[in-house]
CSV table of C-alpha atoms and ligand atoms in Angstrom, one decimal:
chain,number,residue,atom,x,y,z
A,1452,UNK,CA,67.9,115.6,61.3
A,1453,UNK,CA,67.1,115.2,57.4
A,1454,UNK,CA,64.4,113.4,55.4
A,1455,UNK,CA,65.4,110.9,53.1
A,1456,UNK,CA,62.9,108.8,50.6
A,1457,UNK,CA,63.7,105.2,49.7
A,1458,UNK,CA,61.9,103.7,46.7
A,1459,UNK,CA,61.1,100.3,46.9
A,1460,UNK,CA,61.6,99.7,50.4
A,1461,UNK,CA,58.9,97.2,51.5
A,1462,UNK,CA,61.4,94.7,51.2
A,1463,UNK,CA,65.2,93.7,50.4
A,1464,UNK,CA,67.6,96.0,50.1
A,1465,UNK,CA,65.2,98.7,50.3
A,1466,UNK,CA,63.8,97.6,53.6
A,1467,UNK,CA,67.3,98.0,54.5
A,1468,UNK,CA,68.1,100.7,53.6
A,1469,UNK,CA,65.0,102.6,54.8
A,1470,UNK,CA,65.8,101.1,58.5
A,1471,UNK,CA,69.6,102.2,58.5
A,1472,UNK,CA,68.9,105.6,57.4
A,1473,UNK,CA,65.9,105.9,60.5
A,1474,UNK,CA,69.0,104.6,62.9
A,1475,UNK,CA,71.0,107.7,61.2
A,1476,UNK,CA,67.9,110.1,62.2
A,1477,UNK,CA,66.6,110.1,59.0
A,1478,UNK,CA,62.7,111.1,58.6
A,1479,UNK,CA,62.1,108.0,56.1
A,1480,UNK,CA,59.6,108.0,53.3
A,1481,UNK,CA,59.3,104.0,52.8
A,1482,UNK,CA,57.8,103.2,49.0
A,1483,UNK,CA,56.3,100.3,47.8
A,1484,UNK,CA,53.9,99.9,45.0
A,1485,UNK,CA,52.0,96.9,45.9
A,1486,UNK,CA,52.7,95.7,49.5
A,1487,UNK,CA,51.0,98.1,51.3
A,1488,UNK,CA,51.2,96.0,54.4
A,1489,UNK,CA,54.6,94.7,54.0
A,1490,UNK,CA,55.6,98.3,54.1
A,1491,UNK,CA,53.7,99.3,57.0
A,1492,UNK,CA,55.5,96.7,58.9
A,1493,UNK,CA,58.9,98.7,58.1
A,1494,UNK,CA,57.0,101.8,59.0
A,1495,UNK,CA,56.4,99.8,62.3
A,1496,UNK,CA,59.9,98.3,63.0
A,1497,UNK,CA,60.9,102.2,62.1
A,1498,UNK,CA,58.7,103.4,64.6
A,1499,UNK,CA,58.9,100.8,67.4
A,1500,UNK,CA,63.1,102.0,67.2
A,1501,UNK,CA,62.0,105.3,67.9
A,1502,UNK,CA,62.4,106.5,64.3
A,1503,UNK,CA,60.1,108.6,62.3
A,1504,UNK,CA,58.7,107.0,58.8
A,1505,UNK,CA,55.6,107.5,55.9
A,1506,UNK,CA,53.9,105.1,53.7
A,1507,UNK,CA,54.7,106.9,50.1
A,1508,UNK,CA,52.8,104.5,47.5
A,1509,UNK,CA,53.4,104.9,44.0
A,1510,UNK,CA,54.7,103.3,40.9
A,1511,UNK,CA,58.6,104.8,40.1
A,1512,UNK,CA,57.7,104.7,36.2
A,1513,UNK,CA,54.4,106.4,36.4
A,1514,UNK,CA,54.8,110.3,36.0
A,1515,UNK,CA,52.1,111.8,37.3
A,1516,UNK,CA,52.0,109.2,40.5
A,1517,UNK,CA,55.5,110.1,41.2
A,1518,UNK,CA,54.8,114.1,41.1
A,1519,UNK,CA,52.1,113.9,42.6
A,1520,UNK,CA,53.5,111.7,45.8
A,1521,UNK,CA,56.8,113.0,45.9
A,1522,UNK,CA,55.3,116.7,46.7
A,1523,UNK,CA,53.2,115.5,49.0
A,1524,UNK,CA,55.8,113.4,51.1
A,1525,UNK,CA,58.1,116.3,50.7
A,1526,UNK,CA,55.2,118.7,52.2
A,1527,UNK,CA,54.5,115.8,55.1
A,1528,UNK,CA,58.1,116.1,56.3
A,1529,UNK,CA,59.0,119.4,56.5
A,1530,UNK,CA,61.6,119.1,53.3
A,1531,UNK,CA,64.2,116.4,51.2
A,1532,UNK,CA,67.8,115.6,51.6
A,1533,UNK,CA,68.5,112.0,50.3
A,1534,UNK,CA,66.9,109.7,47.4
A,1535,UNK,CA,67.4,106.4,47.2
A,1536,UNK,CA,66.4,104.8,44.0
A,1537,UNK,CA,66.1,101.1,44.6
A,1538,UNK,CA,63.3,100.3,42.9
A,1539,UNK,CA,63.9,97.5,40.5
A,1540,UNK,CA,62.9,94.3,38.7
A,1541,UNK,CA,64.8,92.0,37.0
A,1542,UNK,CA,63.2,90.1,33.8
A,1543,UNK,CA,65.7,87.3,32.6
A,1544,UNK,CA,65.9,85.7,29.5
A,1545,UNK,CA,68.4,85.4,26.2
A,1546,UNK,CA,68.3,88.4,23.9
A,1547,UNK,CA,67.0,86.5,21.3
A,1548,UNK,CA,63.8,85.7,23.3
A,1549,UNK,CA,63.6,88.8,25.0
A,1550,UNK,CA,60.3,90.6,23.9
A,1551,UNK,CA,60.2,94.4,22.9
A,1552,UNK,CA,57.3,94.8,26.1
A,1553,UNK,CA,59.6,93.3,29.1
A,1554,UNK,CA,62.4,95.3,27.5
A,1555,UNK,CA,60.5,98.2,28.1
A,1556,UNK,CA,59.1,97.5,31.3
A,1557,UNK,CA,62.4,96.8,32.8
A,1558,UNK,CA,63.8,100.3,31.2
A,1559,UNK,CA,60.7,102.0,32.6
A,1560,UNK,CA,61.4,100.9,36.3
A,1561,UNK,CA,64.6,100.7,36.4
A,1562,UNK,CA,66.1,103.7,34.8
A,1563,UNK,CA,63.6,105.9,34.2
A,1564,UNK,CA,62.1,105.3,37.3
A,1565,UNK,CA,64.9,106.6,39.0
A,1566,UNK,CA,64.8,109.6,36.5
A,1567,UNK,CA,61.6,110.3,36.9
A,1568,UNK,CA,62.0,110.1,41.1
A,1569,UNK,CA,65.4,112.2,40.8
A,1570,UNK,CA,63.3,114.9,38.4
A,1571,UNK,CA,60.3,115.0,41.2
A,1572,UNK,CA,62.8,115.0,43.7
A,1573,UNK,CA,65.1,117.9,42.9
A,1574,UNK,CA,63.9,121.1,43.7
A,1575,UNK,CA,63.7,120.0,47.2
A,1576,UNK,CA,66.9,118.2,46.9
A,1577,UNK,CA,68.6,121.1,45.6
A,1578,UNK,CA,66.7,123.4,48.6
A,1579,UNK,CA,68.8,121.2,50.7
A,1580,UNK,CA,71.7,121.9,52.5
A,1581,UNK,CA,73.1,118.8,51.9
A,1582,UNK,CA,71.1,117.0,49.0
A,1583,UNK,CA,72.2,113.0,48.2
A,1584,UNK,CA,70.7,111.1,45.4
A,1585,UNK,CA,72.0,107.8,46.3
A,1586,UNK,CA,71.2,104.7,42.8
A,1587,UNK,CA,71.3,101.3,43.2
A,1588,UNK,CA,73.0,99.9,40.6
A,1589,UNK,CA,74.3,96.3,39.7
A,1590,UNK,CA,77.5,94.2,38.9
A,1591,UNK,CA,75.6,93.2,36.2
A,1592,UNK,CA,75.3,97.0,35.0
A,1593,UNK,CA,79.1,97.3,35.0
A,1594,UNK,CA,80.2,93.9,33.6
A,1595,UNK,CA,77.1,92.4,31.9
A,1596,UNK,CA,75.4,88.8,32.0
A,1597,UNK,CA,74.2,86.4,29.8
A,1598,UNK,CA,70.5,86.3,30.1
A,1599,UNK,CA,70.0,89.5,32.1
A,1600,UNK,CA,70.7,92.0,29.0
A,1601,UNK,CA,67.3,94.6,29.5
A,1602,UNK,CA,68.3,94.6,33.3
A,1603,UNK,CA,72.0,94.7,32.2
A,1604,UNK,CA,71.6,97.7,30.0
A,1605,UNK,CA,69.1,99.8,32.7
A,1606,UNK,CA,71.4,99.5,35.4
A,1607,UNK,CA,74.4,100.1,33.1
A,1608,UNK,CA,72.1,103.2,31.9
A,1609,UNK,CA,71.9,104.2,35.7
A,1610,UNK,CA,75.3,104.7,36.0
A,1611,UNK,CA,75.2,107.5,33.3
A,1612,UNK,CA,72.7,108.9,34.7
A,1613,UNK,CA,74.3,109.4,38.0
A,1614,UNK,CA,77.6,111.1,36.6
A,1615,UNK,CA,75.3,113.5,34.5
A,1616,UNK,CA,73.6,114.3,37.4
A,1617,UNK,CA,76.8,114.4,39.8
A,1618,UNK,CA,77.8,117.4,36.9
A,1619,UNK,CA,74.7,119.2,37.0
A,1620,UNK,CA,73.8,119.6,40.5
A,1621,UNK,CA,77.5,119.7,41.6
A,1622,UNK,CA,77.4,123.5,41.7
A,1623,UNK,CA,74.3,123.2,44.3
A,1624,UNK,CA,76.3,121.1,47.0
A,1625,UNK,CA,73.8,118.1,45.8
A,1626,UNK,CA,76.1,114.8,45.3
A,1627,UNK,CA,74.7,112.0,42.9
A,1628,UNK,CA,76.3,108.2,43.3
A,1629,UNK,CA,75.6,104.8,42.7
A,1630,UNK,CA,76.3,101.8,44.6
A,1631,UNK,CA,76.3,98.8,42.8
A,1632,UNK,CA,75.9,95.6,44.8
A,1633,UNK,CA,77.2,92.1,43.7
A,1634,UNK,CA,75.1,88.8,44.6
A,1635,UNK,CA,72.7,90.3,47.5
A,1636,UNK,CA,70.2,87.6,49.6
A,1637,UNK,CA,66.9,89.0,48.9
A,1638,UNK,CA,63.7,87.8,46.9
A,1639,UNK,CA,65.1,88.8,43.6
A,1640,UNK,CA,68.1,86.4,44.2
A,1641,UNK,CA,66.5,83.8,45.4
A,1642,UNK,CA,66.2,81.6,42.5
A,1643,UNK,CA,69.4,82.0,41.9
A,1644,UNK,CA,71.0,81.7,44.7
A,1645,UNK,CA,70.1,78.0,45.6
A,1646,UNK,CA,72.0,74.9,45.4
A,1647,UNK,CA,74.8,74.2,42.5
A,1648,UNK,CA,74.4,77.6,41.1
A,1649,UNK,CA,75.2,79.3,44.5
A,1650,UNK,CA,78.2,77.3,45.0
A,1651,UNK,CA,79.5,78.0,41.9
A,1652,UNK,CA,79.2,81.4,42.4
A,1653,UNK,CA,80.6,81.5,45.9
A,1654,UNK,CA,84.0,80.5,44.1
A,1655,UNK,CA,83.7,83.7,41.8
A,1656,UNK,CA,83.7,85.5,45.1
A,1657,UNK,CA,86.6,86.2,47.1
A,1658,UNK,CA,84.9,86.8,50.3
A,1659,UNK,CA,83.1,83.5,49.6
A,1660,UNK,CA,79.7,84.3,50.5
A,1661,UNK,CA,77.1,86.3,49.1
A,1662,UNK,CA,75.9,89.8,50.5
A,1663,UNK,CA,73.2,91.0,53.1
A,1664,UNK,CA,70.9,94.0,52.3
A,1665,UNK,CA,72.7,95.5,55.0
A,1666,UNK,CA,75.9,95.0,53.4
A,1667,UNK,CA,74.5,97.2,50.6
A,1668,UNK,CA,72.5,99.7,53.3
A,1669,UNK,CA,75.9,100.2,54.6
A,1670,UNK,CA,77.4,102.0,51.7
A,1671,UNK,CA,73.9,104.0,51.2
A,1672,UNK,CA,73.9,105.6,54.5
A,1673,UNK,CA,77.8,106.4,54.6
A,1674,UNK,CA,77.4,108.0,50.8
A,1675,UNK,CA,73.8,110.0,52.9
A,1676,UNK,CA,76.3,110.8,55.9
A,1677,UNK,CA,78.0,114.3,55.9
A,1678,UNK,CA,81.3,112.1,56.0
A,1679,UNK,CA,80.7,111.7,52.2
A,1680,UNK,CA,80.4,115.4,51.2
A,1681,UNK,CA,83.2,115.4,49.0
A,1682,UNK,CA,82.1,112.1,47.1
A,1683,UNK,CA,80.4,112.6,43.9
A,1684,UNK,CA,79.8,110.7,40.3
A,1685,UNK,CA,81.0,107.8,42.0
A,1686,UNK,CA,80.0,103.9,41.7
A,1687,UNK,CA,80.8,102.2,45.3
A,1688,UNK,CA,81.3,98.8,45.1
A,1689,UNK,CA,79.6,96.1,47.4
A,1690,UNK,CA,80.4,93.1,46.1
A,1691,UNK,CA,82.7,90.5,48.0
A,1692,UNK,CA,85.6,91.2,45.6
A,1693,UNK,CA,83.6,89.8,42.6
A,1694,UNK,CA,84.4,92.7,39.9
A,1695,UNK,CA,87.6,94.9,41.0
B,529,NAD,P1,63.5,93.0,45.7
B,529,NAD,O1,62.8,92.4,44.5
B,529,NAD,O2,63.4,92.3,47.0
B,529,NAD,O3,63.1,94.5,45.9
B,529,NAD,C1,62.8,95.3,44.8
B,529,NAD,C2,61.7,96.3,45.4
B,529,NAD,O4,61.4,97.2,44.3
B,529,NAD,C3,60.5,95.6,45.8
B,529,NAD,O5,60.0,96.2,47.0
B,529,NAD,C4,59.5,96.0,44.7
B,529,NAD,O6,58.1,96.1,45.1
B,529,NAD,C5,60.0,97.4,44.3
B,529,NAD,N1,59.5,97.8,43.0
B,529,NAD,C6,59.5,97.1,41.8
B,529,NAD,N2,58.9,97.7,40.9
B,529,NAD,C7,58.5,98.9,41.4
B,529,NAD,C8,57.9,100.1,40.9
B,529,NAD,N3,57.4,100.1,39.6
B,529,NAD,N4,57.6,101.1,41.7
B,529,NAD,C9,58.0,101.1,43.0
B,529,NAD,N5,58.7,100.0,43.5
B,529,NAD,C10,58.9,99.0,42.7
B,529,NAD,O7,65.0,93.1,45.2
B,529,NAD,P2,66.3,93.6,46.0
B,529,NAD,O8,67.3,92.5,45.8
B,529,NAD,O9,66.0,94.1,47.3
B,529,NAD,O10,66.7,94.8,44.9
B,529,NAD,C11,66.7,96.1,45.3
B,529,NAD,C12,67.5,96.9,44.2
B,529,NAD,O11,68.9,96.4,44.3
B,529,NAD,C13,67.0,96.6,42.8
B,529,NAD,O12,67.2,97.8,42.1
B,529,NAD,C14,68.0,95.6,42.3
B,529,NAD,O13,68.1,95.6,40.9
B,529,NAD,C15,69.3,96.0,43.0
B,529,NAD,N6,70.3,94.9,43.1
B,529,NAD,C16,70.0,93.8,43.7
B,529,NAD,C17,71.0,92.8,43.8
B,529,NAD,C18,70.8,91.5,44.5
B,529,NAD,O14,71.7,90.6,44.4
B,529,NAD,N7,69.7,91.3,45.2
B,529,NAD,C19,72.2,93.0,43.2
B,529,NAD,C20,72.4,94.2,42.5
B,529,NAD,C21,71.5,95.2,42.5
C-alpha cells in the first residue's frame, strides 16, 4: 500500500499514530529526535504485527536534518503518501514571564517544524496519487489558555498553515488537515492531568474522561484513508465535547 511518515512517534500520540497507520498497511517512517531506542521499540511492535517500519532521526526545526532525512526515507520506501506532523513541545508559563528564547523554540518545533517537514515532504507528496498531510493541532490552538500562549499561538499558527496548504496543493489531489485533540493521556499531560486539576477538568468535558492517543490516531488514519478524499482544509475535532 502507501508510505506514510509520522514525526515524533517514539512515543504518545505519535507512537500511536505510527502503529494505526502500519495496521492500515502503511510503510511507516517512525521519527524521534532523541529516543532512538524508544523508537525502535515501535519499529519492533510494527514489525512483530507484520507491518513494515524505519527509524527516521532528525530534529523537525532543523533544515538541513529534515532535507536531508526526508529524501532519504522517501528513497528507502519506494515513495510518500501521508505526513503526520506531530512533533511538539509544550513550554508553559504566563506571558509576562515567558522568555523571547522558549518563545522561539516552541515556534521552531511546532510550526515551523511542520513547515519545514511539509516543504521536504512535497514533491513526493505531490508525486502521489493520493498525498495527505495530516497536523496535529490543539484545543488550545483554537480557544487559547492561560499560561500556554507560545504553544497557544504555534498550534493556532498550524491551523493556517494547513488551509494555505489545503489551497495550494488542492489542484494536485494532495489534501492538507488538522486534527486537533483536546486533553490526550500522554507524557506531555501528565502533569496536568493528576489529581484536583484532572477532576476539574473532567467536568469541562462532556464525555467525562480525558482522551487515548488512539482516540486521536483514529481521526489521523481515517483523514490518511481514501474514505477521506474529499476532505480538505479541515480541523477534526477529538476532544470529548470540550470546544464545539
Ligand atoms: P509527547 O511529548 O509524548 O510527544 C511529543 C513527541 O514529539 C515526542 O516523541 C518528542 O520526542 C517529539 N519531539 C519533540 N520535539 C521534537 C523535534 N524537535 N523533532 C522531532 N521530534 C520532536 O506528547 P503527545 O501528547 O504525544 O503530543 C503529540 C502531539 O500532539 C504534539 O504536537 C502535541 O502538541 C499535540 N497535542 C497533544 C495533546 C495532549 O493532550 N497530549 C493535546 C493536543 C495536542
Amino acid at each position: 500500500m502507501g508510505v506514510a511518515l509520522v514525526t515524533g512517534a517514539s512515543r504518545g500520540i505519535g507512537r500511536a499514530v505510527a502503529i494505526g497507520l502500519a495496521q492500515d498497511g502503511f510503510v511507516v517512517g517512525v521519527n524521534y529526535v532523541h529516543s532512538e531506542s524508544a523508537a525502535a521499540a515501535v519499529i519492533a511492535e510494527i514489525k512483530a504485527a507484520g507491518g513494515q517500519a524505519f527509524s527516521v532521526g532528525f530534529d523537525v526545526s532543523d533544515e538541513s536534518a529534515v532535507e536531508t532525512a526526508i529524501k532519504t526515507f522517501v528513497a528507502q520506501a519506494g515513495g510518500l503518501d501521508v505526513l503526520c506532523n506531530n512533533a511538539g513541545i509544550a513550554i508553559d508559563g504566563l506571558a509576562m514571564r515567558v522568555s523571547r528564547q522558549d518563545w522561539q523554540h516552541t515556534l521552531d518545533v511546532n510550526l515551523t517544524g511542520a513547515f519545514l517537514c511539509c516543504k521536504a515532504a512535497s514533491r513526493a507528496l505531490l508525486k502521489s496519487p493520493a498525498g495527505r498531510i495530516v497536523n496535529i493541532s490543539s484545543v488550545v490552538g483554537e480557544q487559547g489558555n492561560a499560561g500556554q500562549v507560545s504553544y497557544a499561538a504555534s498550534k493556532a499558527g498550524l491551523i493556517g498553515l494547513t488551509r494555505a496548504l489545503a489551497r495550494e496543493y488542492a489542484a494536485r489531489g494532495v489534501t492538507v488537515n488538522c486534527v486537533s485533540p483536546g486533553y490526550i493521556e500522554t507524557e506531555m499531560t501528565a502533569a496536568h492531568l493528576t489529581g484536583e486539576k484532572k477532576s476539574e477538568l473532567l467536568k469541562r468535558i462532556p464525555l467525562g474522561r480525558v482522551g487515548t492517543p488512539e482516540d486521536v490516531a483514529s481521526a489521523v488514519r481515517f483523514l490518511a484513508s481514501p474514505e477521506a478524499s474529499y476532505i480538505t482544509g479541515q480541523v477534526v475535532r477529538v476532544n470529548g465535547g470540550l470546544l464545539m
